[in-house]
Coordinates of N, CA and C and ligand atoms in Angstrom, one line a residue:
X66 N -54.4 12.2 57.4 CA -55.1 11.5 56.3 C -55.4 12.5 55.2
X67 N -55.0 12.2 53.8 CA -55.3 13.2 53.0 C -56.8 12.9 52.7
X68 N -57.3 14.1 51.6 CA -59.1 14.2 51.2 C -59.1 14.5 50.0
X69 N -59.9 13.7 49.0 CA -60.5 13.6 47.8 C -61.9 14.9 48.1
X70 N -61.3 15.7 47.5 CA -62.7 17.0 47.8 C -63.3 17.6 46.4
X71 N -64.6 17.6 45.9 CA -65.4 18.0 45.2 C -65.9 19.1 45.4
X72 N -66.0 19.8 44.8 CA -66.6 21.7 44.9 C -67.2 21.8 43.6
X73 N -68.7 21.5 43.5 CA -69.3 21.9 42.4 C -70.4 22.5 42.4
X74 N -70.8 23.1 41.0 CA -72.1 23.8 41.0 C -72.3 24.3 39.8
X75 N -73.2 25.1 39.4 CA -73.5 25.4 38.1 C -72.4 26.0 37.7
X76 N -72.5 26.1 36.1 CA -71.4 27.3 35.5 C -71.4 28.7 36.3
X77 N -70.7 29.1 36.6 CA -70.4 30.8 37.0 C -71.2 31.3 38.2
X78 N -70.5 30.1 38.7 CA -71.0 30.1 40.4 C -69.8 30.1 41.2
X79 N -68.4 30.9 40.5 CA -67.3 30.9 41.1 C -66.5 29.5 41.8
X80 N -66.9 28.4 41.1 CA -65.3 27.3 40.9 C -64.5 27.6 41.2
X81 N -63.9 28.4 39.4 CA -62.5 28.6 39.3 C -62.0 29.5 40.2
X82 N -62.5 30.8 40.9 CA -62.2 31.6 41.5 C -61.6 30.8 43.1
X83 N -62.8 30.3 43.4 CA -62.5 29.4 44.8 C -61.0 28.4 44.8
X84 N -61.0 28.0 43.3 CA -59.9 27.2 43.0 C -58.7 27.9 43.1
X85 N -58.7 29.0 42.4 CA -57.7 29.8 43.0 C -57.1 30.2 44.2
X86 N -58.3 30.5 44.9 CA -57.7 30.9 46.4 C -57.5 29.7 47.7
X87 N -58.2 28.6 47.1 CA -57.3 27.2 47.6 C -55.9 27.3 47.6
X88 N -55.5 27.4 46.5 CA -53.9 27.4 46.1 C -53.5 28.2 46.5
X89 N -53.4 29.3 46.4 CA -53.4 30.6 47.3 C -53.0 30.1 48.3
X90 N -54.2 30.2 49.2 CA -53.8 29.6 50.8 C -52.8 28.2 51.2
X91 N -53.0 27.7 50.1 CA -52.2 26.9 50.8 C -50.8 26.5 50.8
X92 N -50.6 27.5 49.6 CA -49.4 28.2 49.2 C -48.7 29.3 50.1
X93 N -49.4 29.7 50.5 CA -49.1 30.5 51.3 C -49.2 30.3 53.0
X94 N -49.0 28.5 53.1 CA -48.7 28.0 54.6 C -47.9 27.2 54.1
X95 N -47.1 27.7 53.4 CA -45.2 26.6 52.7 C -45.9 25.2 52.3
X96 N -47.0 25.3 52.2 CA -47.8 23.6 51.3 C -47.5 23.3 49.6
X97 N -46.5 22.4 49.0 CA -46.1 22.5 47.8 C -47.6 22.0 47.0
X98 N -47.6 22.8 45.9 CA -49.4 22.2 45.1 C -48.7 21.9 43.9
X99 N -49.7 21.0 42.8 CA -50.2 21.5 41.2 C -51.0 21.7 41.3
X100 N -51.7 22.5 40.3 CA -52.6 23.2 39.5 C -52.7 22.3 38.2
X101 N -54.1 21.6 37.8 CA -54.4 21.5 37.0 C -55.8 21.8 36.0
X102 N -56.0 22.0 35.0 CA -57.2 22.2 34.4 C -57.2 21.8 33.1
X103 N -58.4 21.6 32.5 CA -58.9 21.2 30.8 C -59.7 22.0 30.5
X104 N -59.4 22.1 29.2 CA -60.4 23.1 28.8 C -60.4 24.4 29.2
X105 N -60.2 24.8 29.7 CA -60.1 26.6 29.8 C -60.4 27.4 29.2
X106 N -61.4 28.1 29.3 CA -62.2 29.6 28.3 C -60.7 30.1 28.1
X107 N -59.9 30.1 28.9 CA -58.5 31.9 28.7 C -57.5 30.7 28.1
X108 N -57.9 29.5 27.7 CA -56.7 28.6 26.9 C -55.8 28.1 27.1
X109 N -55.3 26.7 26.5 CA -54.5 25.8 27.1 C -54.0 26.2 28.8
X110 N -53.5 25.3 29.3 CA -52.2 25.2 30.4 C -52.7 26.6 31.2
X111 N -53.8 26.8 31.0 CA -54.5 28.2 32.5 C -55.6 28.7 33.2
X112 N -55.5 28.4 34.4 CA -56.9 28.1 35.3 C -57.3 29.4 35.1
X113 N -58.0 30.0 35.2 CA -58.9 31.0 34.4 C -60.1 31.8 35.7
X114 N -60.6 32.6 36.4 CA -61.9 32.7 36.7 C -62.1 33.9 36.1
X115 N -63.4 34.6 36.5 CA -64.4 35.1 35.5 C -63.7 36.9 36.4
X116 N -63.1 37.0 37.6 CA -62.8 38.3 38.4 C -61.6 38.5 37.5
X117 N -60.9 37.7 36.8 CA -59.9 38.4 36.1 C -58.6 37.2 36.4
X118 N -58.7 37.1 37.7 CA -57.6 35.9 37.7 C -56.7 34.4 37.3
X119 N -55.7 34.5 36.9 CA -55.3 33.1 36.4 C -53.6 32.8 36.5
X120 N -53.9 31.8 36.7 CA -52.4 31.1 36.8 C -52.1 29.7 36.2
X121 N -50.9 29.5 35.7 CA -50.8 28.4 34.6 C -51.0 27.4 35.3
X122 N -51.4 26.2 34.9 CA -51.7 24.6 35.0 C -51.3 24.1 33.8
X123 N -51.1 22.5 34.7 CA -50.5 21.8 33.9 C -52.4 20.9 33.2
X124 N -52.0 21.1 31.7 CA -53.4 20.4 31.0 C -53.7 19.4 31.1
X125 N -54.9 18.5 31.6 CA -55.4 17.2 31.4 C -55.9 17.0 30.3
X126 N -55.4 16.5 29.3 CA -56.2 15.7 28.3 C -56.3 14.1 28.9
X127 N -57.1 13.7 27.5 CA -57.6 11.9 28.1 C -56.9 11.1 28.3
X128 N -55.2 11.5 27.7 CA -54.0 10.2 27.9 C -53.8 10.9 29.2
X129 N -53.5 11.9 29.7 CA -52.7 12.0 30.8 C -53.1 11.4 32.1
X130 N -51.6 11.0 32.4 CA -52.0 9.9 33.6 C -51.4 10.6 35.1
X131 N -52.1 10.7 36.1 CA -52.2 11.5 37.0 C -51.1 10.3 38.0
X132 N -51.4 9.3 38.4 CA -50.3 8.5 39.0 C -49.1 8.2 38.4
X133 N -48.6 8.4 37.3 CA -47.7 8.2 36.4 C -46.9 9.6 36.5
X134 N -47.5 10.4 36.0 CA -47.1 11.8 36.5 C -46.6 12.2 37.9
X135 N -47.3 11.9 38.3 CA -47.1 11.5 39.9 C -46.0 11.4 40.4
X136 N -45.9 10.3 40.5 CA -44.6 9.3 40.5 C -43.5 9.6 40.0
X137 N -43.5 10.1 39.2 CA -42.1 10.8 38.2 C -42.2 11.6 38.9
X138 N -42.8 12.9 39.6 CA -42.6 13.7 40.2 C -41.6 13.8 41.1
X139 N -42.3 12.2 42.3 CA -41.9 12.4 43.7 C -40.4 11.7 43.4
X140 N -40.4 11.1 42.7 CA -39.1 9.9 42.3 C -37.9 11.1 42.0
X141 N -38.3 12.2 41.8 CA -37.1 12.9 41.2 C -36.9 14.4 42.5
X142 N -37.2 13.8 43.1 CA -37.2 14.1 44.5 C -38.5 15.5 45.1
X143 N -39.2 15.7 44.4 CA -40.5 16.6 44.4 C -41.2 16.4 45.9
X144 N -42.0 17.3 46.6 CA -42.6 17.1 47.2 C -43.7 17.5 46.4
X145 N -44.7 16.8 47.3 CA -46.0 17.4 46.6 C -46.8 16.8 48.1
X146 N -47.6 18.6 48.3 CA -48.7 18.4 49.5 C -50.5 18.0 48.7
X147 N -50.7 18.8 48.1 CA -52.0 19.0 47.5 C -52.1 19.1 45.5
X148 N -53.4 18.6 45.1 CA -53.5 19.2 43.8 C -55.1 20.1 43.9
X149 N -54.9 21.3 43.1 CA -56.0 21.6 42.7 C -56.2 21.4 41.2
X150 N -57.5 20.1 41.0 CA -58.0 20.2 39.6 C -59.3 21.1 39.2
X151 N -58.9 21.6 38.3 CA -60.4 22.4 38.0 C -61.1 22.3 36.4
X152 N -62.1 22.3 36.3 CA -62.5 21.8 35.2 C -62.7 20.1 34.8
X153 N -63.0 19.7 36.5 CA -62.7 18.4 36.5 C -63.7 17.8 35.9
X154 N -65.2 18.1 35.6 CA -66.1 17.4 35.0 C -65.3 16.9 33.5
X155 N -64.4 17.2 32.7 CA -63.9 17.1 31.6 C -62.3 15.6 31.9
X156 N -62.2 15.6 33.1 CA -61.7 14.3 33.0 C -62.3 12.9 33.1
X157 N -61.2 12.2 32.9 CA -61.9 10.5 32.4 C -62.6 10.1 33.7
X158 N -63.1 9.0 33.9 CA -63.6 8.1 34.8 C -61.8 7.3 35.7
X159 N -60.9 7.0 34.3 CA -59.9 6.3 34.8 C -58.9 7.9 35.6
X160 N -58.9 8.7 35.0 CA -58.3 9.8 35.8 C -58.9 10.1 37.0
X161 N -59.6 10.3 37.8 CA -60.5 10.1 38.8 C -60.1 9.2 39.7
X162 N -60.3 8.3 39.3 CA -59.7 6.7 39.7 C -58.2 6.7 40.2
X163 N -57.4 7.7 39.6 CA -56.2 7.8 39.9 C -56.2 9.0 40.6
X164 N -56.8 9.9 40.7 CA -56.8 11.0 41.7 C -57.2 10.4 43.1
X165 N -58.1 9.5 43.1 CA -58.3 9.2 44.7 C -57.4 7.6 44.8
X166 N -56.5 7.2 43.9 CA -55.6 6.2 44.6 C -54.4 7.3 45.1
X167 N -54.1 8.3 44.4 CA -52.8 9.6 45.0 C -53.0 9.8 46.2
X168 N -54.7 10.1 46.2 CA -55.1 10.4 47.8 C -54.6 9.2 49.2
X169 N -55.1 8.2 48.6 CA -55.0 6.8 49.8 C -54.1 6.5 49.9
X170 N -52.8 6.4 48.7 CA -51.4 5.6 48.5 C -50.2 6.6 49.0
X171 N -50.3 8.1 48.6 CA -49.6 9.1 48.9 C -49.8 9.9 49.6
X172 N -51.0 10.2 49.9 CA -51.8 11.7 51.4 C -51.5 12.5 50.4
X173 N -52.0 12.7 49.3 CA -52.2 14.1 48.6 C -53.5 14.6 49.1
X174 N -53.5 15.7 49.2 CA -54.9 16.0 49.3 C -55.4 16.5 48.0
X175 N -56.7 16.3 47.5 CA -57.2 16.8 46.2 C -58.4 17.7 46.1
X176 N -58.2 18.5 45.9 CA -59.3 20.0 45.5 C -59.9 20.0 44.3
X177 N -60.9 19.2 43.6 CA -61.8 19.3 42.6 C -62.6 20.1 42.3
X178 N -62.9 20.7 41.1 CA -63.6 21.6 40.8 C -64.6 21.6 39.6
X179 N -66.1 21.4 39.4 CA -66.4 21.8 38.1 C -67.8 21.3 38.2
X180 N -68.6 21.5 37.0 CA -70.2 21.6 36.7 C -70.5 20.0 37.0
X181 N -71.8 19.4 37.5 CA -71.7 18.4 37.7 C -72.9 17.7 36.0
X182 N -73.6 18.6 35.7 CA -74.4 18.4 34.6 C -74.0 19.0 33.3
X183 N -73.9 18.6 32.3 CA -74.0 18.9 30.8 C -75.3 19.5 30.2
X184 N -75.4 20.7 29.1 CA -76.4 21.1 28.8 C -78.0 20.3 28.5
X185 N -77.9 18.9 28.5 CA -79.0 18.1 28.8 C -79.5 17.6 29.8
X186 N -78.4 18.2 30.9 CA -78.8 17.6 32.3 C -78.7 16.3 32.4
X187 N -77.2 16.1 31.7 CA -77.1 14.6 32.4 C -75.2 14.8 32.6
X188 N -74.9 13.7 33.9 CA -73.9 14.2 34.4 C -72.9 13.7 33.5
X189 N -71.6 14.9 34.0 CA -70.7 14.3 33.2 C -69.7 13.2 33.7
X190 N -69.1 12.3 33.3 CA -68.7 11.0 33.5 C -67.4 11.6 34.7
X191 N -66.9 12.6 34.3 CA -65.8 12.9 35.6 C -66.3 13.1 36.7
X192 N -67.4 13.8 36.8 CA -68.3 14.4 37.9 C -69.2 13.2 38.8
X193 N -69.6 12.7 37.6 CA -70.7 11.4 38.7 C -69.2 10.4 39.0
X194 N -68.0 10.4 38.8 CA -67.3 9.7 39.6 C -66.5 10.0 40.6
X195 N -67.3 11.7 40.5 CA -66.1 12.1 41.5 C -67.4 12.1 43.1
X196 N -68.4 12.1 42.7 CA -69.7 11.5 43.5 C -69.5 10.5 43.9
X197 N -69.3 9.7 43.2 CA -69.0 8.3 43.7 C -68.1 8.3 44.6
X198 N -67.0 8.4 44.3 CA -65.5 8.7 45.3 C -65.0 9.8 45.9
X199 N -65.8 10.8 46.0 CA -65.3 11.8 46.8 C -65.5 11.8 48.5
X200 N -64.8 12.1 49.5 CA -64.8 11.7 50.9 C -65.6 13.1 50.8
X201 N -65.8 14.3 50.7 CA -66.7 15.2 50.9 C -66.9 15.9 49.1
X202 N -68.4 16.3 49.3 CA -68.8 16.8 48.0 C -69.2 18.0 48.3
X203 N -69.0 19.4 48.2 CA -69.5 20.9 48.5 C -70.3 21.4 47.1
X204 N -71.5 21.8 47.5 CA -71.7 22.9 46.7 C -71.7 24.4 47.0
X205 N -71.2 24.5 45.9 CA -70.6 26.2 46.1 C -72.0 27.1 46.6
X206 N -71.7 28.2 47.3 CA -72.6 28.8 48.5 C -72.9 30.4 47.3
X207 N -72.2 30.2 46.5 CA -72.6 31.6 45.7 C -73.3 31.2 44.9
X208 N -75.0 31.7 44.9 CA -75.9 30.7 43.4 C -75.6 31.9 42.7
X209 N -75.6 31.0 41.2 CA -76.0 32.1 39.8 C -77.4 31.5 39.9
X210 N -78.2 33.3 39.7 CA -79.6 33.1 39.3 C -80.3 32.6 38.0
X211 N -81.2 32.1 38.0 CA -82.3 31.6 36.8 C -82.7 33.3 36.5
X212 N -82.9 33.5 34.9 CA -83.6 35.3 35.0 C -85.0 35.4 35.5
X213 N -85.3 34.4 35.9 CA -86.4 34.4 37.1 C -86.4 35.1 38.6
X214 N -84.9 34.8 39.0 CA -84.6 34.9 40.1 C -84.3 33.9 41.5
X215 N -84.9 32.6 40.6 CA -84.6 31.7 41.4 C -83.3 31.0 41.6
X216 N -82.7 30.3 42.5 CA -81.7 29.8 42.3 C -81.2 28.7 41.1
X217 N -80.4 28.8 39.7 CA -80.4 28.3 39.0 C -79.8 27.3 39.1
X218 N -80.0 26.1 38.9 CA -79.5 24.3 39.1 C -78.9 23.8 38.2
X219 N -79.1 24.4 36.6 CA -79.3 23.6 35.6 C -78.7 24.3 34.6
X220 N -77.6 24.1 33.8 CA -77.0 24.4 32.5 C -77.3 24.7 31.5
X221 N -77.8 25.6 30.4 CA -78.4 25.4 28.9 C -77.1 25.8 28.5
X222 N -77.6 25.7 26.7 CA -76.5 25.8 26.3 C -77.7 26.6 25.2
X223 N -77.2 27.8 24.3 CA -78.2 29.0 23.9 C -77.2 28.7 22.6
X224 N -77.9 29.4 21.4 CA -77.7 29.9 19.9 C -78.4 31.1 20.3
X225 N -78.0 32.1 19.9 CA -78.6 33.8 20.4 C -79.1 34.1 21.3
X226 N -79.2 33.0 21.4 CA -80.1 33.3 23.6 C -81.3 32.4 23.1
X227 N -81.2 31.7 22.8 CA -82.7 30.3 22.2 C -81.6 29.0 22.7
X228 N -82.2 28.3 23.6 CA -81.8 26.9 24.1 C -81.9 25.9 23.4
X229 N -80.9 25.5 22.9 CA -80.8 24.4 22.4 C -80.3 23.0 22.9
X230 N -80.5 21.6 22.5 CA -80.5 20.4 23.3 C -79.8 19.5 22.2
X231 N -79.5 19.9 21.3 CA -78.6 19.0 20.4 C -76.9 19.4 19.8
X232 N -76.1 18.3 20.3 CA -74.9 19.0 19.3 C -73.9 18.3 20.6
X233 N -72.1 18.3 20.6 CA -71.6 18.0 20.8 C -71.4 18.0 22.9
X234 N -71.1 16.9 23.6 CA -71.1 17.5 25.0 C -69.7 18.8 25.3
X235 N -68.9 18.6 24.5 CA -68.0 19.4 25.1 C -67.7 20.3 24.0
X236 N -68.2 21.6 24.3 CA -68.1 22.8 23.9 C -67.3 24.5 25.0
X237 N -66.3 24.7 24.3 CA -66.3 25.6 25.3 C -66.6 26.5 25.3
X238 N -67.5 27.5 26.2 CA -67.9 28.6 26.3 C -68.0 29.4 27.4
X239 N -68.6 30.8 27.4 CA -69.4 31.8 28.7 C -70.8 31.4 28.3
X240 N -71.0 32.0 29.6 CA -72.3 32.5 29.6 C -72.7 33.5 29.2
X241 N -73.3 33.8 27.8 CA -74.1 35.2 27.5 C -75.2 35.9 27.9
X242 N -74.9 36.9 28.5 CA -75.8 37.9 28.7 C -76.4 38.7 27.9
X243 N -77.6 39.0 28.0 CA -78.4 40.2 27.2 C -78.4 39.7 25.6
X244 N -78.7 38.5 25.0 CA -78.9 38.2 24.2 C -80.0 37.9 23.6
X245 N -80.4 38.9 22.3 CA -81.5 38.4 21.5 C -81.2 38.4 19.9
X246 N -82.3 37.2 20.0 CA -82.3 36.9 18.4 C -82.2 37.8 17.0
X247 N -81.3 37.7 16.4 CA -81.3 38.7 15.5 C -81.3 38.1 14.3
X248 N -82.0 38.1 13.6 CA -82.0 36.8 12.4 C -81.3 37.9 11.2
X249 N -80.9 39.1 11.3 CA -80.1 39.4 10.2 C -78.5 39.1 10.8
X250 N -78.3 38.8 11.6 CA -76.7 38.5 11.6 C -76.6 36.4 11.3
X251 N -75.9 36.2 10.4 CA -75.9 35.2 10.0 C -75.0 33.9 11.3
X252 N -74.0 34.4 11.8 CA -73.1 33.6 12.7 C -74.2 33.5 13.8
X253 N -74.7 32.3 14.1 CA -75.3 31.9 15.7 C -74.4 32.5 17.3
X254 N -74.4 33.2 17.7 CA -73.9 33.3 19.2 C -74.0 32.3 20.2
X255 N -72.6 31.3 20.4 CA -73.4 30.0 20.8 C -72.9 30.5 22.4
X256 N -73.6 30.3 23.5 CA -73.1 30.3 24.7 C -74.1 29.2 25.6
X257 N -74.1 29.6 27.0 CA -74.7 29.3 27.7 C -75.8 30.3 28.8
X258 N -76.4 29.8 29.7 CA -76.9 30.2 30.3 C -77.3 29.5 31.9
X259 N -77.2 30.4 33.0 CA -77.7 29.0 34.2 C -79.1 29.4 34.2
X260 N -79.9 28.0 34.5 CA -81.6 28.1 34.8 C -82.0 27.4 35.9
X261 N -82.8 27.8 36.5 CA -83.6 26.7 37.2 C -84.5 25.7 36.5
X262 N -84.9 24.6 37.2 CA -85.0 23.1 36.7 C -86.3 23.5 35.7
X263 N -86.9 24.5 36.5 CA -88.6 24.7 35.5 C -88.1 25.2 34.4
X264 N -87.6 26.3 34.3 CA -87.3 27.2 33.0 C -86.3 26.2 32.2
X265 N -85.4 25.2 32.6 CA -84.5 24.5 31.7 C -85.5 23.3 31.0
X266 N -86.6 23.2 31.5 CA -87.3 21.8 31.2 C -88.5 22.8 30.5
X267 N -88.7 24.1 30.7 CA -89.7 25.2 29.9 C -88.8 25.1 28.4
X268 N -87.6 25.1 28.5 CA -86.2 25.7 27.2 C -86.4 27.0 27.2
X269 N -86.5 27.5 28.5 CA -87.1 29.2 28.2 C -85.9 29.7 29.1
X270 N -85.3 30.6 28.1 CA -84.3 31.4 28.5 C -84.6 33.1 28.9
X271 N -83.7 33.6 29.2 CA -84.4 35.4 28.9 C -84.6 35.6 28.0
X272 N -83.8 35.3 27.1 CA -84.3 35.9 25.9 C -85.9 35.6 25.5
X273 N -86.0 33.9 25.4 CA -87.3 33.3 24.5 C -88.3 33.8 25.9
X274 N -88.0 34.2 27.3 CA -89.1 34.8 28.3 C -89.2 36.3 28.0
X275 N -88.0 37.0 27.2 CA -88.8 38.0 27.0 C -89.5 38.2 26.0
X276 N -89.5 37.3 25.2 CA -90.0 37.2 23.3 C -92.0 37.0 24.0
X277 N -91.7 35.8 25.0 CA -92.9 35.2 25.2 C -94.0 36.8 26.3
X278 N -93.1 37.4 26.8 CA -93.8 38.4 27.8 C -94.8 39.0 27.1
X279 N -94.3 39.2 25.5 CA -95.2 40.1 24.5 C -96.3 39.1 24.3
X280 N -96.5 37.8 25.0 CA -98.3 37.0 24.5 C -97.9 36.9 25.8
X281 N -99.7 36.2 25.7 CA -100.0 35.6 26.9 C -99.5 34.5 27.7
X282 N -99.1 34.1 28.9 CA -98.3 32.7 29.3 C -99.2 31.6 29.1
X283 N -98.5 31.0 28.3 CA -99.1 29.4 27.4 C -99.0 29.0 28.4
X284 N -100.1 27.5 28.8 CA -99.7 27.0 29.9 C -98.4 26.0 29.6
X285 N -97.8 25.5 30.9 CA -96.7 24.9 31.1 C -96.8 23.6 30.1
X286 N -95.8 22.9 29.4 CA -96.3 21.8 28.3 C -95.3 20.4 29.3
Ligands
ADP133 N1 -67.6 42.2 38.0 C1 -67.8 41.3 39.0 N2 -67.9 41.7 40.3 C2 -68.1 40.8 41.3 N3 -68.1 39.5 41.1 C3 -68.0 39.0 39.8 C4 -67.8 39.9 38.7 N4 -67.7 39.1 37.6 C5 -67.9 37.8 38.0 N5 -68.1 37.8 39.3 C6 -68.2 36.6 40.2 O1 -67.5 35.6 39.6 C7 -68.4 34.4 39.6 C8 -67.9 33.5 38.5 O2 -66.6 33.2 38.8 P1 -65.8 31.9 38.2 O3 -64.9 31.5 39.2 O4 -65.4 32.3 36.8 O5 -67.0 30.9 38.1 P2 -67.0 29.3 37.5 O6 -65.6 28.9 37.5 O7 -67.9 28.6 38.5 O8 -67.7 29.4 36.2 C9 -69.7 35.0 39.4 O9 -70.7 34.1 40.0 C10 -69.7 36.2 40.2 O10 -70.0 36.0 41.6
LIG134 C1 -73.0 22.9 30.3 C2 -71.8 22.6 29.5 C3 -70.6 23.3 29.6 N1 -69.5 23.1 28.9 C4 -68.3 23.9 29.1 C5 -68.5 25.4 29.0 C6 -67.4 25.9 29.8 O1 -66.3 26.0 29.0 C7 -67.2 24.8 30.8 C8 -67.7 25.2 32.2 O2 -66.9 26.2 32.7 P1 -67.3 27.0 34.0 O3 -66.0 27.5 34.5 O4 -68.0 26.1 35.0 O5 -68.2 28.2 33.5 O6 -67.8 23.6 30.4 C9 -69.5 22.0 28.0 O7 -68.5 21.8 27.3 N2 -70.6 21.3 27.8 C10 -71.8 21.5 28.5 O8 -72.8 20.8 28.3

């Protein structure tokens, strides 16, 4: 029986890396795969992780249809054992939907990969369906820390290292490090950052915790 499998967790908590060494391995026990991703920091058609690694995939945008595709595949005499999707928070609801009929109708097995929350902390429509329908859901065992030190849960998305809560859901970025506000450089530094739930619901980043270390700690609002 094939498996609809989810692997998620904050930004740069090694997804894509893990996603890689899925394929890997199971490439390397004569298992035929695809590779797919959207969105990609390293650009179009390439799963990407942050150690340096990458290998081409085929791109999901919002028309692409995964049982359609499919099917063309095996019809033209293809095997196919497994897919690894990564960056799956960025697919549709109906793509999803067709990732776990591949699973039930064909024994594919499927390897999902990606953030389950959006910089507001609210899920993204690929992710809460892949909750819905996933036969197992993992979260990744490597945390990225809050600059607290606690284990970070929660997504911001920063202008110089200052958290911001308004603007488009799908933006692509890193995560920036060591960023402070410099009000003479005119272009905003837009990235992200991972936080724990207090500090994402504080909007306090390192940067705005180290601005605040110079006063006293305001109480909690
Ligand atoms: N220079 C490094 N040395 C060791 N590990 C690193 C290094 N750079 C990044 N990493 C690891 O890679 C992880 C991010 O990997 P990546 O697969 O790109 O994450 P995700 O896809 O979840 O955003 C980090 O959590 C860290 O553990
Ligand atoms: C929180 C959040 C993230 N994104 C983008 C930023 C990155 O390009 C990807 C996540 O990639 P990673 O491999 O998990 O680091 O998602 C976004 O578009 N919108 C958001 O709210």
């Amino acid at each position: 029986m094939a498996d609809l499998n989810f692997y998620t967790g904050t930004m740069d908590c090694g997804k894509s890396t893990l996603a890689l060494q899925v394929d890997h391995n199971h490439r390397a026990r004569g298992r035929v795969g695809l590779v797919f991703t959207s969105h990609d920091r390293a650009g179009k058609s390439t799963l990407s992780s942050r150690l340096g690694l990458s290998v081409e995939a085929i791109e999901v945008g919002d028309e692409f249809h995964f049982w359609h595709y499919t099917v063309d595949q095996l019809t033209q005499g293809g095997r196919i054992d497994y897919f690894v999707c990564d960056e799956a928070q960025f697919y549709t609801v109906d793509q999803i939907d067709q990732l776990s009929k591949i699973v039930d109708e064909l024994s594919i097995d499927v390897f999902a990969f990606g953030i389950l929350t959006d910089f507001r902390t609210q899920l993204f429509s690929g992710s809460a369906r892949l909750i819905e329908l996933a036969d197992r859901v993992h979260t990744l065992q490597v945390e990225a820390l809050c600059w607290c030190g606690e284990r970070a849960t929660h997504n911001a998305r920063t202008e110089d290292g200052v958290m911001v809560i308004e603007g488009e859901v799908i933006v692509v970025g890193d995560v920036e490090h060591d960023l402070t506000p410099d009000s003479d450089v005119v272009e905003k530094v837009v990235g992200y950052e991972v936080l724990c739930r207090r500090h994402h619901r504080r909007r306090m980043t390192a940067a705005t915790a180290n601005a605040a270390a110079m006063s006293p700690d305001v109480l909690p609002f």
